[in-house]
Coordinates of C-alpha atoms and ligand atoms in Angstrom, one line a residue:
M1 CA 0.3 23.9 13.5
V2 CA -2.7 21.7 12.5
Y3 CA -3.0 20.8 8.9
R4 CA -6.4 20.3 7.2
V5 CA -6.9 17.1 5.1
A6 CA -9.7 15.7 3.1
V7 CA -10.5 12.0 2.4
V8 CA -11.9 11.5 -1.0
G9 CA -13.6 8.1 -1.3
G10 CA -14.1 7.9 2.4
S11 CA -16.8 5.3 2.5
G12 CA -14.6 2.4 1.3
Y13 CA -12.3 0.2 3.4
T14 CA -9.1 2.2 2.9
G15 CA -11.1 5.5 3.3
G16 CA -12.5 4.2 6.6
E17 CA -9.1 3.2 7.8
L18 CA -7.7 6.7 7.0
L19 CA -10.5 8.2 9.0
R20 CA -9.8 5.9 11.9
L21 CA -6.0 6.6 11.9
L22 CA -6.4 10.3 11.3
A23 CA -8.8 10.6 14.3
G24 CA -5.8 9.9 16.5
H25 CA -3.3 12.1 14.6
P26 CA -2.3 15.2 16.7
S27 CA -1.3 17.5 13.7
V28 CA -4.1 17.1 11.2
R29 CA -7.8 17.6 11.2
V30 CA -10.1 15.9 8.6
V31 CA -12.3 18.7 7.2
A32 CA -14.1 16.9 4.4
V33 CA -14.9 13.3 3.5
T34 CA -16.6 12.3 0.2
S35 CA -18.9 9.5 -1.0
E36 CA -21.3 9.7 -4.0
R37 CA -23.6 7.1 -2.7
S38 CA -23.6 8.1 1.0
A39 CA -23.6 11.9 0.5
G40 CA -25.5 13.5 3.3
R41 CA -25.1 10.6 5.7
R42 CA -23.0 10.7 8.9
V43 CA -19.7 8.9 8.9
E44 CA -20.8 6.8 11.9
E45 CA -23.7 5.3 9.8
V46 CA -21.2 3.9 7.3
F47 CA -18.4 3.2 9.9
P48 CA -20.1 2.5 13.3
N49 CA -16.6 2.0 14.8
L50 CA -16.0 5.7 14.3
R51 CA -19.0 6.9 16.4
G52 CA -17.8 9.5 18.8
S53 CA -14.5 9.9 16.9
V54 CA -15.4 11.4 13.5
E55 CA -18.3 14.0 13.4
L56 CA -18.6 14.6 9.7
L57 CA -21.1 14.2 7.0
Y58 CA -20.3 12.7 3.6
E59 CA -20.4 15.1 0.7
P60 CA -20.1 14.5 -3.0
L61 CA -16.7 15.1 -4.7
D62 CA -16.4 18.8 -5.6
P63 CA -12.7 19.6 -6.1
E64 CA -13.3 23.4 -6.0
R65 CA -15.0 23.3 -2.6
I66 CA -12.6 20.7 -1.1
A67 CA -9.5 22.4 -2.3
K68 CA -10.7 25.6 -0.5
A69 CA -11.0 23.6 2.8
A70 CA -8.0 21.3 2.7
D71 CA -4.2 21.6 2.5
L72 CA -3.7 17.9 1.5
V73 CA -6.1 15.4 -0.1
F74 CA -6.1 11.5 0.2
L75 CA -7.7 9.9 -2.8
A76 CA -9.2 6.4 -1.9
L77 CA -10.9 6.0 -5.2
P78 CA -10.9 3.1 -7.7
H79 CA -8.1 3.3 -10.3
K80 CA -9.1 5.2 -13.4
E81 CA -11.5 7.4 -11.2
A82 CA -8.6 8.9 -9.2
M83 CA -6.5 10.4 -12.0
D84 CA -8.8 13.3 -12.9
A85 CA -9.4 14.1 -9.2
A86 CA -5.7 14.1 -8.6
A87 CA -5.2 16.5 -11.5
A88 CA -8.0 18.8 -10.3
F89 CA -6.4 19.1 -6.8
H90 CA -3.0 19.4 -8.1
A91 CA -4.1 22.2 -10.4
R92 CA -5.4 24.0 -7.3
G93 CA -2.0 23.7 -5.6
K94 CA -3.0 20.9 -3.2
K95 CA -0.7 18.1 -2.2
V96 CA -2.2 14.6 -3.0
V97 CA -1.6 11.1 -1.8
D98 CA -3.4 8.8 -4.2
L99 CA -4.1 5.3 -2.9
S100 CA -5.1 4.0 -6.3
A101 CA -2.8 2.6 -9.0
D102 CA -3.1 5.7 -11.2
F103 CA 0.2 7.3 -10.3
R104 CA 2.4 4.3 -9.4
L105 CA 3.7 3.3 -12.8
R106 CA 6.2 5.7 -14.4
D107 CA 5.7 4.6 -18.0
P108 CA 2.2 5.5 -19.4
R109 CA 2.5 2.6 -21.9
V110 CA 2.8 0.1 -19.0
Y111 CA -0.2 1.8 -17.4
E112 CA -2.3 1.5 -20.6
E113 CA -1.2 -2.2 -21.1
W114 CA -2.2 -3.3 -17.5
Y115 CA -5.2 -0.9 -16.8
E116 CA -6.7 -1.0 -20.4
T117 CA -7.0 2.7 -20.7
P118 CA -4.7 5.5 -21.8
H119 CA -3.4 7.6 -18.9
R120 CA -5.1 11.0 -19.1
H121 CA -2.5 13.0 -17.2
V122 CA 0.9 11.9 -18.5
D123 CA 2.7 15.2 -17.3
L124 CA 1.5 14.6 -13.8
L125 CA 2.5 10.9 -13.9
K126 CA 6.0 12.1 -14.6
Q127 CA 6.0 14.2 -11.4
A128 CA 4.5 11.6 -9.2
V129 CA 6.7 9.8 -6.6
Y130 CA 6.2 6.1 -5.8
G131 CA 5.3 6.2 -2.1
L132 CA 7.4 3.5 -0.5
P133 CA 9.3 5.6 2.1
E134 CA 11.9 2.8 2.7
I135 CA 13.1 3.3 -0.9
H136 CA 12.0 6.9 -1.9
R137 CA 11.9 8.8 1.4
R138 CA 13.9 11.9 0.1
A139 CA 11.7 12.3 -3.1
I140 CA 8.5 11.9 -1.0
R141 CA 9.5 14.8 1.2
S142 CA 9.3 17.2 -1.6
A143 CA 6.6 15.5 -3.7
A144 CA 3.3 17.2 -4.6
L145 CA 1.7 14.0 -5.6
V146 CA 2.5 10.6 -4.2
G147 CA 1.3 7.3 -5.8
N148 CA 0.8 5.1 -2.7
P149 CA 2.0 1.5 -3.4
G150 CA -0.3 -1.5 -3.7
C151 CA -0.6 -3.8 -0.8
Y152 CA 1.0 -6.8 -2.4
P153 CA 3.9 -4.7 -3.8
T154 CA 4.5 -3.2 -0.3
A155 CA 5.0 -6.6 1.3
A156 CA 6.9 -8.0 -1.7
L157 CA 9.3 -5.1 -2.1
L158 CA 10.1 -4.8 1.6
G159 CA 10.8 -8.5 1.7
L160 CA 13.0 -8.4 -1.3
L161 CA 14.9 -5.1 -0.7
P162 CA 17.6 -6.5 1.6
L163 CA 18.5 -9.3 -0.8
L164 CA 18.5 -7.0 -3.8
K165 CA 20.4 -4.2 -2.2
H166 CA 23.1 -6.6 -1.1
R167 CA 23.0 -8.5 -4.4
V168 CA 22.6 -11.9 -2.8
A169 CA 19.4 -12.7 -4.8
D170 CA 19.4 -13.4 -8.5
P171 CA 16.9 -10.9 -10.1
Q172 CA 16.2 -13.5 -12.8
S173 CA 14.9 -16.1 -10.2
L174 CA 12.2 -14.3 -8.2
I175 CA 8.9 -15.9 -7.1
V176 CA 6.4 -14.0 -4.9
D177 CA 3.6 -16.2 -3.6
A178 CA 1.2 -14.0 -1.6
K179 CA -2.1 -14.3 0.3
S180 CA -4.5 -11.5 1.0
G181 CA -7.4 -11.0 3.2
V182 CA -10.9 -10.2 1.7
T183 CA -10.7 -6.5 2.4
G184 CA -8.0 -6.3 -0.2
A185 CA -10.8 -6.4 -2.8
G186 CA -12.6 -3.3 -1.5
R187 CA -16.0 -2.9 0.0
G188 CA -18.0 -3.2 -3.3
L189 CA -20.1 -6.2 -3.7
A190 CA -19.1 -9.1 -5.9
L191 CA -19.8 -12.8 -5.9
P192 CA -16.3 -14.2 -4.9
Y193 CA -16.4 -12.1 -1.8
H194 CA -19.7 -13.2 -0.4
F195 CA -19.3 -15.1 2.9
P196 CA -20.2 -18.6 1.5
E197 CA -17.9 -18.2 -1.5
A198 CA -14.9 -16.8 0.4
H199 CA -15.1 -18.4 3.8
D200 CA -13.4 -21.8 4.5
G201 CA -11.6 -22.0 1.2
V202 CA -8.4 -20.7 -0.4
A203 CA -7.8 -20.0 -4.1
A204 CA -5.2 -18.5 -6.3
Y205 CA -6.4 -15.9 -8.8
K206 CA -5.0 -13.8 -11.7
V207 CA -2.2 -16.3 -12.1
G208 CA 0.5 -14.8 -14.3
G209 CA -1.4 -11.5 -14.8
H210 CA -2.1 -9.6 -11.6
R211 CA -2.0 -5.8 -12.0
H212 CA 0.5 -5.4 -9.1
L213 CA 3.1 -7.2 -11.0
P214 CA 4.4 -4.2 -13.1
E215 CA 4.9 -2.0 -10.1
M216 CA 7.0 -4.7 -8.4
V217 CA 9.0 -5.1 -11.7
Q218 CA 9.4 -1.3 -12.1
E219 CA 10.8 -0.9 -8.6
I220 CA 13.1 -4.0 -8.6
E221 CA 14.6 -3.0 -12.1
A222 CA 15.2 0.5 -10.8
L223 CA 17.0 -1.0 -7.7
T224 CA 19.1 -3.5 -9.5
G225 CA 19.6 -1.8 -12.9
T226 CA 18.8 -5.1 -14.6
R227 CA 15.9 -6.8 -16.2
V228 CA 13.9 -8.9 -13.7
N229 CA 12.2 -12.3 -14.0
L230 CA 9.4 -12.4 -11.5
T231 CA 6.5 -14.7 -11.0
F232 CA 3.7 -13.4 -8.8
T233 CA 0.8 -15.5 -7.6
P234 CA -1.8 -13.9 -5.4
H235 CA -4.3 -15.9 -3.2
L236 CA -7.6 -15.0 -1.5
V237 CA -7.7 -16.4 2.0
P238 CA -10.7 -16.2 4.4
M239 CA -9.5 -13.5 6.8
D240 CA -10.6 -9.9 7.0
R241 CA -7.2 -8.2 6.7
G242 CA -3.5 -9.0 6.1
I243 CA -1.0 -9.9 3.4
L244 CA 1.5 -12.7 3.8
A245 CA 4.1 -12.8 1.0
T246 CA 6.4 -15.8 0.7
I247 CA 9.3 -14.9 -1.5
Y248 CA 11.8 -17.3 -3.2
A249 CA 15.1 -16.2 -4.8
A250 CA 18.2 -18.1 -6.0
L251 CA 21.2 -17.1 -3.9
T252 CA 24.1 -15.6 -5.8
R253 CA 26.6 -16.8 -3.2
P254 CA 26.5 -19.2 -0.3
C255 CA 24.7 -17.6 2.7
T256 CA 23.4 -18.7 6.1
T257 CA 20.1 -17.8 7.6
A258 CA 21.9 -15.7 10.2
E259 CA 23.7 -13.8 7.4
L260 CA 20.5 -13.0 5.6
A261 CA 18.9 -11.8 8.9
D262 CA 22.0 -9.6 9.4
L263 CA 21.7 -8.0 5.9
A264 CA 18.0 -7.3 6.5
R265 CA 18.7 -5.8 9.9
E266 CA 21.4 -3.6 8.3
T267 CA 19.1 -2.5 5.5
Y268 CA 16.3 -1.6 7.9
A269 CA 18.5 0.0 10.7
G270 CA 16.5 3.0 11.9
E271 CA 13.4 2.2 9.9
P272 CA 10.5 2.7 12.2
F273 CA 8.0 0.4 10.4
V274 CA 10.0 -2.6 9.4
Q275 CA 10.9 -5.3 11.9
V276 CA 13.3 -8.1 11.0
L277 CA 12.7 -11.3 13.1
P278 CA 15.6 -13.3 14.6
P279 CA 16.6 -16.4 12.6
G280 CA 14.1 -19.2 13.1
E281 CA 11.1 -16.9 13.5
L282 CA 8.5 -16.0 10.9
P283 CA 5.8 -13.4 10.9
N284 CA 2.0 -13.9 11.3
V285 CA -0.4 -11.3 9.8
K286 CA -2.6 -11.7 12.9
H287 CA 0.1 -10.0 15.0
L288 CA 0.1 -6.9 12.8
R289 CA -3.5 -6.1 12.5
G290 CA -4.1 -2.3 12.8
T291 CA -0.4 -1.5 12.7
N292 CA 1.8 0.2 10.1
L293 CA 4.4 -2.5 10.5
C294 CA 6.0 -4.9 8.0
R295 CA 7.5 -7.8 9.7
I296 CA 10.1 -10.0 7.9
G297 CA 11.5 -13.5 8.5
L298 CA 14.4 -14.9 6.4
H299 CA 15.7 -18.4 5.8
A300 CA 18.6 -19.6 3.6
E301 CA 17.8 -23.1 2.3
Q302 CA 21.2 -24.8 1.9
R303 CA 19.7 -27.8 -0.1
T304 CA 18.4 -25.6 -2.9
H305 CA 20.7 -22.5 -2.5
R306 CA 17.5 -20.4 -2.2
A307 CA 16.5 -17.6 0.0
I308 CA 13.0 -17.8 1.4
V309 CA 11.7 -14.5 2.8
V310 CA 8.3 -14.2 4.5
A311 CA 6.9 -10.6 4.8
A312 CA 3.7 -9.7 6.6
I313 CA 1.6 -6.5 6.7
D314 CA -1.9 -5.3 7.3
N315 CA -3.1 -4.5 3.8
L316 CA -5.3 -1.7 5.0
V317 CA -2.5 0.0 7.1
K318 CA 1.0 -0.4 5.8
G319 CA -0.5 -1.7 2.6
A320 CA -2.8 1.4 2.2
A321 CA -4.0 4.0 4.8
G322 CA -1.1 3.8 7.2
Q323 CA 1.5 4.1 4.5
A324 CA -0.5 7.0 3.0
I325 CA -0.3 8.8 6.4
Q326 CA 3.4 8.0 6.6
N327 CA 3.8 9.7 3.2
M328 CA 1.6 12.7 4.3
N329 CA 3.8 13.1 7.4
L330 CA 6.9 13.3 5.1
M331 CA 5.2 15.6 2.7
L332 CA 4.1 18.0 5.5
G333 CA 7.5 18.0 7.2
L334 CA 6.0 16.2 10.3
E335 CA 7.7 13.4 12.2
E336 CA 7.3 10.3 10.0
T337 CA 5.8 8.2 12.7
T338 CA 3.2 10.7 14.0
G339 CA -0.2 9.0 14.5
L340 CA 1.1 5.6 13.5
L341 CA 2.7 4.1 16.6
A342 CA -0.3 2.6 18.4
P343 CA 0.0 -1.2 18.8
G344 CA -2.3 -3.4 16.9
F345 CA -5.1 -5.5 18.2
F346 CA -4.8 -9.2 19.0
P347 CA -6.2 -11.8 18.5
Ligands
LIG401 N1 -8.4 -2.5 0.0 C1 -7.1 -2.6 0.0 O1 -6.5 -3.4 0.7 C2 -6.2 -1.6 -0.8 C3 -4.9 -1.5 -0.6 C4 -4.1 -0.7 -1.3 C5 -4.7 0.1 -2.3 N2 -6.0 0.0 -2.5 C6 -6.5 0.9 -3.5 O2 -7.2 2.0 -2.8 C7 -8.3 2.5 -3.5 C8 -9.6 2.4 -2.6 O3 -9.7 1.0 -2.2 P1 -10.8 0.5 -1.3 O4 -10.5 -0.9 -1.0 O5 -11.0 1.5 -0.2 O6 -12.1 0.6 -2.3 P2 -13.7 0.5 -1.9 O7 -13.8 0.0 -0.5 O8 -14.3 -0.1 -3.0 O9 -14.1 2.1 -1.8 C9 -14.1 2.9 -3.0 C10 -14.4 4.3 -2.6 O10 -14.5 5.1 -3.8 C11 -15.7 5.8 -4.0 N3 -16.1 5.8 -5.4 C12 -16.2 4.7 -6.2 N4 -16.5 5.1 -7.5 C13 -16.5 6.5 -7.5 C14 -16.6 7.5 -8.5 N5 -16.9 7.2 -9.7 N6 -16.6 8.8 -8.1 C15 -16.3 9.1 -6.8 N7 -16.1 8.2 -5.8 C16 -16.2 6.9 -6.1 C17 -16.7 4.9 -3.1 O11 -17.7 5.8 -2.7 P3 -19.3 5.5 -2.9 O12 -19.8 5.5 -1.5 O13 -19.8 6.6 -3.6 O14 -19.4 4.2 -3.6 C18 -15.8 4.5 -2.0 O15 -15.7 5.6 -1.0 C19 -8.5 1.5 -4.8 O16 -7.8 2.2 -5.9 C20 -7.7 0.3 -4.4 O17 -7.1 -0.4 -5.4 C21 -6.8 -0.8 -1.8

């Protein structure tokens, strides 16, 4: 059986990556792709890399029409724009994977605090499942609406999960220091992302107040059952894609690097998209470009009694479009890895 899917917001970076990956998926066909500003144009005009692979025209977002054509809809829209579209498709019985932040936070008050607008679909928010398969696989399989995680939280949570699950990290002591490539900011134009501004420099931003913090806290508190004390500092680095998260946590008991690696290997045994590196090895985002992988290296620092975990992903794939397809596979009852196993490109 071939399922029909639509990509809403298909002219942005994550939408383009969805189209690229779905073009090689054997069990789905993209039947509609939307853009307001590029309506009427061919996909290949907006994404020349897709010439010969995707033969579709952009159309404006019309939930009525798209719901008739598609079984499942990906929303690659900005937050605040996605929630009404999700509600419109959900009301028409369609499964939805939302790549925005609109359905990631369970508590509408937390959403309002961080996104500075009341959530307009609180009932739907309650039904949404946080789409990190390594934690919520079973719930995702039966979900009608998945809130696909942010790119920073994907790297941070996958890096932290083995330590938290085995209770070797003190949840009161967590620091996530993370670097993102420029595509993490989306395709829209803004001064900090112009070539002379972003190239050949590195800067922290949103220190103490990035919007990905509350979803990390939500998931860690659910895992540990305790309040968490987490500092998260994001950085913009001059590369196209990739997230590298360096995570620090106080150890709750003496541990060696080899023990930490064993705990991580046990946590991720059978996981198709998480690779734990041998002791002494650390990941590089460059080796993961285009893949749905998260690669993790761990170190136990004896001098400070801290664990240091380095987690790397491609922000557009495991941090967005690839993870969304992984969720789609689960929701449609397909093999979870379908369409996602091609190796990345290097260098
Ligand atoms: N970039 C990443 O690494 C990343 C990772 C994880 C999650 N996300 C999230 O995924 C979503 C998409 O991100 P992106 O980086 O792909 O963004 P983007 O490059 O800025 O693309 C945004 C898309 O939304 C459409 N759009 C914008 N405003 C709209 C409106 N009012 N009505 C209908 N369509 C509208 C745009 O179409 P037009 O052609 O009409 O402008 C475009 O297709 C965001 O919520 C983002 O936070 C991004």
